[in-house]
Each structure stands twice: as structure tokens, then as C-alpha cells.
Amino acid sequence: MDTLIKNALLITMEEGRQPIENGCVYVEGSTIAYAGSQDGLPEGLKPDDVIDAKGHVCMPGFINTHTHLPMTLFRGAAEDVPLDTWLKDVIWPMEARLNEGHVYWGSMLALAELVRGGVTCVNDQYFFCDAIVEAASQAGMRAIIGRGLSDIALGGVEKLPEAEALFHKYNGMDGGRIRVSICPHAEYTNSVSFLRKCAETAQKLGAPIHTHISETKKEHEECIARHGMTPLALFDKLGCLEGTFMAAHCVWIEDSDLELMKEKGAGVLHCPGSNLKLGSGIARIEKMRQMGIKAGLGTDGAASNDNLSLWEEMSLCSFLQKGVNNTPTALPAEYALHMATSGGAEALGLSKWLGTIEKGKKADIILIDTDQPHYYPRADMRKHLVYCGNSYDVRLTMIDGRVVFKDGEYLTLDIEKIYHSVQKSAEELRV
Ligand SMILES: [Zn+2]
């Protein structure tokens, strides 16, 4: 199926390329064959579908670099309570009751919210991963999925063989749309010997590692007391940073950690909304930007956000860095937009295929309706998107060349069935 998108304000997110008026994108199957001005469009093309994007921005889909999809089930279960109480008295007891069906429906709800808000790729970490893979596959989402691993907490069961089996079963599925990662949950939930095994397994498989690093001050300081080094330094010592290393949060990392991130090409998955709501702190993203460290944006799970809007993460990220650095020049809108797209692709090690609209890349594309009050008067649309836009401006979401959401309609999901099943699941789980 070939699709021509025309008359758009095309924001390709390629470095240095300005927005293109009357821009066109030609999609051949799952791949972008042309992106540029109308004048340069090759002649003789015969698209199966033509989408008139007048009054719309056409840009790469957002990449949500850190999620726990099924946690939509816990949305609103406990608000404004201390982190310890939240985890021990609410989240963990509810998680202990989860079954595969709950996880499937919770994931489906998350995926509906994500495609509605223009997200075309997620990086997830949870359990009952067969159900998450099934949901992502049916929704048409691009996803990296990994089994959260912990050998000294959360039940204390070693699940590395399960994670490895998941890799062999699903990595590369759906034409490469589904990938599998190795996900040691964090330093404080794993032993050193187990973390080393995770590193060896990831290297053997060529799989990326996805983990939580220095989310809270307590976690960071306790690691130093336990091991005489920071969580990031420990992961590096154990070999985890040799391949693609995806580090969620990094709120409390130190200058030496920043150097390490830069040297090893590790990516930070920045979740400002979750870090604020859980009182964890504010990561030094402006400093990382200046150092050229790879950085993407994530929502984290819905229980600590509580929505899954990359739009809110973009503006929060920019505003917070301006606030803590005492200057409006910190983290400009264009950089927040980069983090939500091409920066996310870099942090996940997928920039060869994703993150920009250019020939040869995967057709993960969104159209944003800018004929709305909050986008007038016209100015630099990249600034408007970050400072004025929201999820409800998304008119169309295409993943891998396939339209999954258009004009308020879900083309791969039965939204009424999802609402009903999620409500039933949440009632079964409540403490
Ligand atoms: Zn997380």
C-alpha cells in the first residue's frame, strides 16, 4: 500500500533542516520513499491513498522511551501518598494479583491513549510480556518489550531464562516492529552477580539493556554505600554499557556519570512528569544537552504520571530546565521536539530506522491539526507544538506505513471493548 501525504507543513526533524511549506511525503509499503517539497516529488507515482494535509503539520511520530504499559490499570489507585506507601501498600499488592488477561487489557488501554497522542514507538518493561507483545502486535505499535528482572526483590525469582526465551520468540516479529530487550529493573533490586549475567546475556543476544538508574537520591546513595560506586558506574563495571544501554530517569547521576554516559554512548530516558509526581527530583537534562548525551522522553507508567502524553513531557522538560537553570534560553523547544522524536530514536539505538522523516526510514508519521486557536498567529511551528500543543491535536497516526488512528477513529483497536475490559480488570485488582 502506497500513500501520498501532500500540502503539509513538513517538519522532518533532520538536523539543520527547516520546516517545509507545501511538503509531501511518499510512503512505499512501510518505508518513506520521498520527503520534501511538492516540486521535487518524482513523477509517475501511483499512490493507493492520497491524504490532503492542508492546515496540518506532518512530522515523525513520537517515541515514548520509558513505559510500563499495563500500569494504566493502577491509574488513580493511590494519589499523593509517600513513595514507600504507594509501592508497598498499593502497587505491589495489586501487581501480585495481576494475570495475563489484566496485563493485555491494561496494555491495550495504554496503546489506545498513545496512538491517539501521536506516539508510534514505545520502550516497555514489565511482566506477562507475551500479553504485552500480543497487544502491541494487534494495535500495530512499534515496541521494544522486555521482562523486568529482579533477583533480590519483587518476589526474588530469577527470570533471565524467560527474558532470553522472549528474545528468541519475538525479536524481529511483525517485520521488525517488535523487538526485545534485557531489563534488569535497577541496581537496588538485583545482585551484582545477576547484573553481570544480564550483561553477558544482552551481549550474547545483541539485545539492548533497559533499566532504571539513580531515580531517587536514596537509591543513589545506598548504592554508593553498598558498592563504593554510583549505580551507573556499577553497571559499567559489570559490562552493561558495552552495547545499547537505555537508562531511565538519571535524576541523581553525578558529573563522573555524565562523562561515562557520553563516553559509552548511553542514552538517558527522561521522565519529568513521573519524577515530579513521585517527588524524585529533576534530572540535569540541560547539562546533558550541552554535553551531547543522547536523550529521549518517556512518560513512565500511568500510575506515576498519570497520563501518557509525550506532549506534556515536552513542555514540562523545557519549562523545568528553564526554571532550575534560571534562564529562558535553557532547553529550547526544538530540542524538546528532538527528544520526543530523533533523540528518542538515538537513545534506543534505532536512529538508522526511526526519528526523522527522510528517504529510507520507516514510515512512522503523524499529522497534527494546527487550524486551531492555540496555533495562531503563525510563528515557528516547532515552538508552537511544544508550548501550545496537546495530544488532542493529532489527526492521524501512521506506524510502519499503516494508519492506526485517523479523525478520532481507531483502525486497529475496539475502544469500547477496551474500556469495558479495563474497568472490569481494575475492579478485580483493587485492594
Ligand atoms: Zn519505570
Coordinates of C-alpha atoms and ligand atoms in Angstrom, one line a residue:
M1 CA 0.0 0.0 0.0
D2 CA 1.5 3.3 -1.1
T3 CA 0.3 6.6 0.4
L4 CA 1.0 10.2 -0.6
I5 CA 0.7 12.9 2.1
K6 CA 0.6 16.4 0.5
N7 CA 0.1 20.1 1.3
A8 CA 1.6 19.6 4.8
L9 CA 3.9 21.8 6.8
L10 CA 6.6 19.2 6.9
I11 CA 8.9 19.1 9.9
T12 CA 11.3 16.3 9.1
M13 CA 13.4 16.6 12.3
E14 CA 16.6 16.1 10.3
E15 CA 19.4 18.2 11.9
G16 CA 19.5 21.7 10.4
R17 CA 16.5 21.2 8.0
Q18 CA 13.9 23.9 8.3
P19 CA 10.1 23.2 8.1
I20 CA 8.9 22.9 4.5
E21 CA 5.7 24.6 3.3
N22 CA 3.6 22.5 1.0
G23 CA 5.6 19.5 2.0
C24 CA 5.0 16.0 0.6
V25 CA 5.8 12.5 1.9
Y26 CA 5.5 9.4 -0.3
V27 CA 5.2 6.2 1.6
E28 CA 6.0 2.9 -0.2
G29 CA 4.8 0.0 1.9
S30 CA 6.4 0.5 5.3
T31 CA 9.1 2.9 4.1
I32 CA 9.5 6.6 3.3
A33 CA 10.4 6.9 -0.4
Y34 CA 10.3 10.7 -0.6
A35 CA 10.1 13.6 1.8
G36 CA 10.4 17.2 0.6
S37 CA 8.7 20.0 -1.3
Q38 CA 5.9 19.3 -3.8
D39 CA 8.1 20.4 -6.7
G40 CA 10.6 17.7 -6.0
L41 CA 8.1 14.9 -6.0
P42 CA 9.0 12.3 -8.6
E43 CA 6.6 12.0 -11.5
G44 CA 4.5 8.9 -12.4
L45 CA 3.8 7.8 -8.8
K46 CA 0.5 5.9 -8.3
P47 CA -0.4 6.0 -4.7
D48 CA -3.3 3.9 -3.4
D49 CA -4.3 6.7 -1.0
V50 CA -3.8 10.4 -1.0
I51 CA -4.1 12.4 2.2
D52 CA -4.5 16.1 2.0
A53 CA -2.7 17.6 5.0
K54 CA -3.5 21.3 4.4
G55 CA -3.5 23.1 7.8
H56 CA -1.6 20.2 9.3
V57 CA 2.0 19.6 10.5
C58 CA 3.5 16.3 9.2
M59 CA 6.3 15.1 11.4
P60 CA 7.8 11.9 12.8
G61 CA 5.7 10.0 15.4
F62 CA 6.7 10.4 19.0
I63 CA 8.9 7.8 20.7
N64 CA 7.9 7.1 24.3
T65 CA 11.3 5.8 25.6
H66 CA 10.2 4.6 29.0
T67 CA 6.8 3.0 29.8
H68 CA 5.2 0.2 31.8
L69 CA 2.1 -0.2 29.6
P70 CA -0.1 -2.3 31.9
M71 CA 0.2 0.1 34.7
T72 CA -2.8 2.1 33.3
L73 CA -4.7 -0.4 35.5
F74 CA -3.4 1.4 38.6
R75 CA -4.2 4.9 37.4
G76 CA -5.8 6.7 40.3
A77 CA -5.4 3.8 42.7
A78 CA -3.4 5.9 45.3
E79 CA -2.6 9.5 44.9
D80 CA -0.5 11.9 46.9
V81 CA 1.0 9.3 49.3
P82 CA 4.7 8.7 50.1
L83 CA 6.6 6.5 47.6
D84 CA 7.1 3.7 50.0
T85 CA 3.4 3.5 50.9
W86 CA 2.5 3.8 47.2
L87 CA 4.7 0.9 46.3
K88 CA 4.3 -1.4 49.3
D89 CA 0.7 -0.9 50.2
V90 CA -0.9 -0.3 46.8
I91 CA 1.1 -1.1 43.7
W92 CA 2.9 -4.3 44.7
P93 CA -0.2 -6.0 46.3
M94 CA -2.2 -5.1 43.1
E95 CA 0.7 -6.4 40.9
A96 CA 0.7 -9.6 42.9
R97 CA -2.9 -10.2 41.7
L98 CA -2.2 -9.5 38.0
N99 CA -2.9 -12.1 35.5
E100 CA -2.1 -12.3 31.8
G101 CA -5.6 -11.0 30.8
H102 CA -5.3 -7.9 33.0
V103 CA -1.9 -7.1 31.5
Y104 CA -3.3 -7.5 28.0
W105 CA -6.2 -5.1 28.6
G106 CA -4.1 -2.6 30.5
S107 CA -1.6 -2.6 27.6
M108 CA -4.4 -2.1 25.1
L109 CA -5.7 0.9 27.0
A110 CA -2.2 2.4 27.1
L111 CA -1.7 1.8 23.4
A112 CA -5.0 3.5 22.6
E113 CA -4.0 6.6 24.5
L114 CA -0.6 6.5 22.9
V115 CA -1.6 6.3 19.3
R116 CA -4.3 8.9 20.0
G117 CA -1.5 11.2 21.2
G118 CA 0.8 10.6 18.2
V119 CA 3.2 8.0 19.8
T120 CA 4.5 5.5 17.2
C121 CA 7.1 3.6 19.3
V122 CA 7.3 2.6 22.9
N123 CA 10.1 1.1 25.0
D124 CA 8.4 -1.0 27.7
Q125 CA 9.5 -3.0 30.7
Y126 CA 7.1 -5.2 32.7
F127 CA 6.0 -8.9 33.1
F128 CA 3.5 -11.2 31.4
C129 CA 5.3 -10.0 28.3
D130 CA 3.5 -12.4 26.0
A131 CA 0.4 -10.4 26.6
I132 CA 2.1 -7.1 26.0
V133 CA 3.6 -8.4 22.7
E134 CA 0.2 -9.6 21.6
A135 CA -1.4 -6.2 22.5
A136 CA 1.4 -4.2 20.7
S137 CA 1.2 -6.5 17.7
Q138 CA -2.6 -6.2 17.3
A139 CA -2.5 -2.4 17.9
G140 CA 0.1 -2.0 15.2
M141 CA 2.5 -0.3 17.6
R142 CA 6.3 -0.3 17.2
A143 CA 7.7 -1.6 20.5
I144 CA 10.7 -2.7 22.4
I145 CA 9.5 -5.0 25.1
G146 CA 11.4 -6.6 28.0
R147 CA 10.8 -8.7 31.1
G148 CA 11.5 -6.7 34.2
L149 CA 14.2 -8.6 36.1
S150 CA 14.9 -8.7 39.8
D151 CA 16.7 -11.4 41.7
I152 CA 16.5 -9.9 45.2
A153 CA 13.1 -8.1 45.3
L154 CA 9.6 -8.3 43.9
G155 CA 9.3 -12.0 44.6
G156 CA 13.0 -12.8 44.2
V157 CA 12.6 -15.1 41.3
E158 CA 15.3 -15.3 38.6
K159 CA 13.6 -14.8 35.3
L160 CA 16.6 -14.3 33.0
P161 CA 15.9 -17.6 31.1
E162 CA 12.3 -16.3 30.5
A163 CA 13.7 -13.0 29.2
E164 CA 16.0 -14.9 26.8
A165 CA 13.2 -17.1 25.6
L166 CA 11.1 -13.9 24.9
F167 CA 14.0 -12.6 22.7
H168 CA 14.2 -15.8 20.7
K169 CA 10.4 -16.0 20.3
Y170 CA 9.6 -12.3 19.4
N171 CA 12.6 -10.3 18.5
G172 CA 12.1 -9.0 14.9
M173 CA 8.5 -10.1 14.8
D174 CA 6.0 -8.2 12.6
G175 CA 8.6 -7.1 10.1
G176 CA 10.9 -5.9 12.8
R177 CA 8.2 -3.8 14.5
I178 CA 8.6 -5.8 17.7
R179 CA 12.0 -6.0 19.5
V180 CA 13.0 -7.5 22.8
S181 CA 15.4 -6.1 25.4
I182 CA 17.0 -7.3 28.6
C183 CA 15.6 -5.3 31.5
P184 CA 17.3 -5.7 34.9
H185 CA 14.9 -3.5 36.9
A186 CA 17.5 -1.5 38.8
E187 CA 20.6 -1.8 41.0
Y188 CA 18.7 -2.0 44.3
T189 CA 16.6 -4.9 43.1
N190 CA 19.4 -7.0 41.8
S191 CA 22.6 -8.7 43.0
V192 CA 25.9 -7.9 41.3
S193 CA 26.3 -11.5 40.0
F194 CA 22.9 -11.4 38.4
L195 CA 23.5 -8.0 36.8
R196 CA 26.7 -9.4 35.3
K197 CA 24.7 -12.3 33.9
C198 CA 22.2 -9.8 32.4
A199 CA 25.1 -8.0 30.7
E200 CA 26.5 -11.3 29.3
T201 CA 23.1 -12.3 28.0
A202 CA 22.5 -9.0 26.3
Q203 CA 25.9 -9.1 24.7
K204 CA 25.4 -12.7 23.5
L205 CA 22.0 -11.9 22.0
G206 CA 22.9 -8.4 20.7
A207 CA 19.9 -7.1 22.7
P208 CA 19.8 -3.6 24.3
I209 CA 19.7 -3.2 28.1
H210 CA 16.8 -1.1 29.6
T211 CA 17.0 -0.2 33.3
H212 CA 16.3 2.4 36.0
I213 CA 19.3 4.5 37.1
S214 CA 19.5 6.8 40.1
E215 CA 15.8 7.7 40.1
T216 CA 15.8 8.7 43.8
K217 CA 18.5 10.2 46.0
K218 CA 18.1 7.3 48.5
E219 CA 18.7 4.7 45.8
H220 CA 21.8 6.5 44.5
E221 CA 23.3 7.0 47.9
E222 CA 22.6 3.4 49.1
C223 CA 24.3 2.0 46.1
I224 CA 27.4 4.1 46.9
A225 CA 27.3 2.8 50.5
R226 CA 26.8 -0.8 49.3
H227 CA 29.3 -0.9 46.4
G228 CA 31.5 2.1 46.7
M229 CA 30.3 3.5 43.4
T230 CA 27.3 5.0 41.7
P231 CA 24.7 2.8 40.0
L232 CA 25.9 3.8 36.6
A233 CA 29.5 3.1 37.4
L234 CA 28.5 -0.3 38.8
F235 CA 26.5 -1.2 35.6
D236 CA 29.5 -0.1 33.6
K237 CA 31.9 -2.2 35.7
L238 CA 29.7 -5.2 35.1
G239 CA 29.7 -4.8 31.3
C240 CA 26.2 -3.4 30.9
L241 CA 27.3 -0.3 28.9
E242 CA 29.1 -2.2 26.1
G243 CA 26.0 -2.4 23.9
T244 CA 22.9 -0.2 23.6
F245 CA 22.3 1.0 27.2
M246 CA 18.9 2.7 27.9
A247 CA 18.9 4.4 31.4
A248 CA 15.6 5.7 32.7
H249 CA 15.5 8.7 35.0
C250 CA 19.2 9.5 35.8
V251 CA 17.9 12.2 38.2
W252 CA 20.8 11.9 40.7
I253 CA 23.7 11.0 38.5
E254 CA 27.0 12.7 39.1
D255 CA 29.5 14.5 36.8
S256 CA 31.6 11.4 36.5
D257 CA 28.4 9.5 35.4
L258 CA 27.7 12.2 32.8
E259 CA 31.2 11.6 31.4
L260 CA 30.6 7.9 31.4
M261 CA 27.2 8.3 29.5
K262 CA 28.9 10.4 26.9
E263 CA 32.0 8.1 26.5
K264 CA 29.9 4.9 26.2
G265 CA 27.1 6.4 24.1
A266 CA 24.4 5.5 26.6
G267 CA 21.0 7.1 26.4
V268 CA 19.0 8.8 29.1
L269 CA 15.2 8.2 29.1
H270 CA 13.9 11.4 30.8
C271 CA 10.6 11.2 32.6
P272 CA 10.0 14.6 34.1
G273 CA 6.3 14.1 34.9
S274 CA 6.9 10.9 36.8
N275 CA 9.9 12.3 38.6
L276 CA 7.9 15.3 39.8
K277 CA 4.8 13.4 40.9
L278 CA 6.9 10.9 42.9
G279 CA 9.0 13.7 44.4
S280 CA 12.2 12.2 42.9
G281 CA 13.8 15.4 41.7
I282 CA 14.7 17.0 38.3
A283 CA 17.3 15.4 36.0
R284 CA 20.1 17.7 34.6
I285 CA 18.9 17.5 31.1
E286 CA 20.2 20.9 30.0
K287 CA 23.7 19.9 31.1
M288 CA 23.3 16.6 29.2
R289 CA 22.2 18.5 26.1
Q290 CA 25.3 20.7 26.3
M291 CA 27.5 17.6 26.6
G292 CA 25.8 15.9 23.6
I293 CA 24.5 12.9 25.6
K294 CA 21.7 11.0 23.9
A295 CA 18.3 11.8 25.4
G296 CA 14.7 10.8 24.8
L297 CA 11.5 11.4 26.7
G298 CA 9.2 9.0 28.5
T299 CA 6.0 9.0 30.4
D300 CA 6.9 6.1 32.7
G301 CA 3.9 4.1 33.9
A302 CA 0.5 5.7 34.1
A303 CA 0.4 5.2 37.9
S304 CA 3.0 7.9 38.4
N305 CA 2.2 10.4 35.7
D306 CA -0.9 9.9 35.3
N307 CA -1.5 10.3 31.6
L308 CA 0.7 9.0 28.7
S309 CA 1.2 12.3 26.9
L310 CA 4.5 13.0 25.3
W311 CA 3.2 16.5 24.6
E312 CA 3.1 17.3 28.4
E313 CA 6.6 15.7 28.8
M314 CA 8.0 18.0 26.1
S315 CA 6.7 21.2 27.7
L316 CA 7.5 20.1 31.3
C317 CA 11.0 19.2 30.2
S318 CA 11.6 22.6 28.7
F319 CA 10.0 24.6 31.5
L320 CA 11.7 22.7 34.2
Q321 CA 15.2 23.2 32.7
K322 CA 14.5 26.9 32.3
G323 CA 13.3 27.1 35.9
V324 CA 16.2 25.2 37.5
N325 CA 18.8 26.9 35.4
N326 CA 17.3 30.4 35.9
T327 CA 17.3 31.2 32.2
P328 CA 14.6 31.0 29.4
T329 CA 17.4 30.0 27.0
A330 CA 17.7 26.6 28.6
L331 CA 16.3 23.6 26.7
P332 CA 14.7 25.3 23.7
A333 CA 11.5 23.9 22.1
E334 CA 13.3 22.5 19.1
Y335 CA 15.4 20.3 21.5
A336 CA 12.3 19.1 23.4
L337 CA 10.9 18.1 20.0
H338 CA 14.1 16.4 19.1
M339 CA 14.0 14.4 22.4
A340 CA 10.4 13.3 21.6
T341 CA 11.5 12.0 18.1
S342 CA 15.0 11.8 16.8
G343 CA 16.6 12.0 20.2
G344 CA 14.4 9.1 21.4
A345 CA 15.5 7.1 18.4
E346 CA 19.2 7.7 19.2
A347 CA 18.7 6.8 22.9
L348 CA 17.1 3.5 21.9
G349 CA 19.7 2.8 19.3
L350 CA 17.2 2.9 16.4
S351 CA 18.1 6.1 14.6
K352 CA 19.0 4.2 11.5
W353 CA 15.3 3.5 11.0
L354 CA 13.4 6.0 13.1
G355 CA 13.1 9.5 14.4
T356 CA 13.1 11.6 11.2
I357 CA 11.1 11.8 8.0
E358 CA 13.6 11.0 5.3
K359 CA 14.0 8.6 2.5
G360 CA 14.7 5.0 3.6
K361 CA 13.4 5.4 7.1
K362 CA 10.3 3.6 8.5
A363 CA 7.0 5.4 7.8
D364 CA 6.2 6.3 11.4
I365 CA 4.4 9.6 10.8
I366 CA 1.8 11.8 12.5
L367 CA -0.4 14.7 11.2
I368 CA -1.2 17.4 13.6
D369 CA -4.2 19.7 13.1
T370 CA -2.9 23.3 13.5
D371 CA -6.0 25.0 12.3
Q372 CA -7.0 25.7 15.9
P373 CA -6.9 28.8 18.1
H374 CA -3.9 27.8 20.1
Y375 CA -1.7 27.6 16.9
Y376 CA -2.5 31.2 15.8
P377 CA -1.0 33.6 14.9
R378 CA 1.5 31.6 12.8
A379 CA 5.1 31.7 14.1
D380 CA 7.8 29.0 14.3
M381 CA 5.5 25.9 14.4
R382 CA 8.2 23.9 16.3
K383 CA 7.8 26.3 19.2
H384 CA 4.0 26.3 19.0
L385 CA 3.9 22.5 19.1
V386 CA 5.9 22.3 22.3
Y387 CA 4.5 25.3 24.1
C388 CA 0.8 25.2 22.9
G389 CA 0.1 21.7 21.5
N390 CA -1.6 18.7 23.1
S391 CA -2.5 15.1 22.3
Y392 CA -5.9 16.0 21.0
D393 CA -4.4 17.9 18.1
V394 CA -3.3 14.6 16.5
R395 CA -5.4 13.8 13.4
L396 CA -3.6 10.8 12.1
T397 CA -1.1 8.3 13.3
M398 CA 0.8 6.0 10.9
I399 CA 3.1 3.2 12.1
D400 CA 5.2 1.2 9.6
G401 CA 3.2 2.7 6.7
R402 CA -0.2 1.6 8.2
V403 CA -2.7 4.2 9.5
V404 CA -3.8 3.1 13.0
F405 CA -5.7 6.3 14.1
K406 CA -7.5 8.8 11.9
D407 CA -10.0 11.6 12.6
G408 CA -10.8 10.3 16.1
E409 CA -11.2 6.7 14.9
Y410 CA -9.1 3.7 16.0
L411 CA -8.4 1.5 13.0
T412 CA -6.8 -1.4 14.9
L413 CA -8.5 -1.2 18.3
D414 CA -12.0 -1.8 19.6
I415 CA -12.0 1.1 22.1
E416 CA -15.4 0.3 23.7
K417 CA -14.3 -3.3 24.4
I418 CA -11.1 -1.9 25.9
Y419 CA -12.9 0.4 28.3
H420 CA -15.2 -2.3 29.5
S421 CA -12.4 -4.9 30.0
V422 CA -10.1 -2.4 31.7
Q423 CA -12.8 -1.4 34.1
K424 CA -13.5 -5.0 35.0
S425 CA -9.8 -5.7 35.4
A426 CA -9.2 -2.7 37.7
E427 CA -12.2 -3.7 39.9
E428 CA -10.7 -7.2 40.3
L429 CA -7.3 -5.8 41.3
R430 CA -8.3 -3.1 43.8
V431 CA -7.1 -3.6 47.3
Ligands
ZN1 ZN 9.9 3.0 35.2

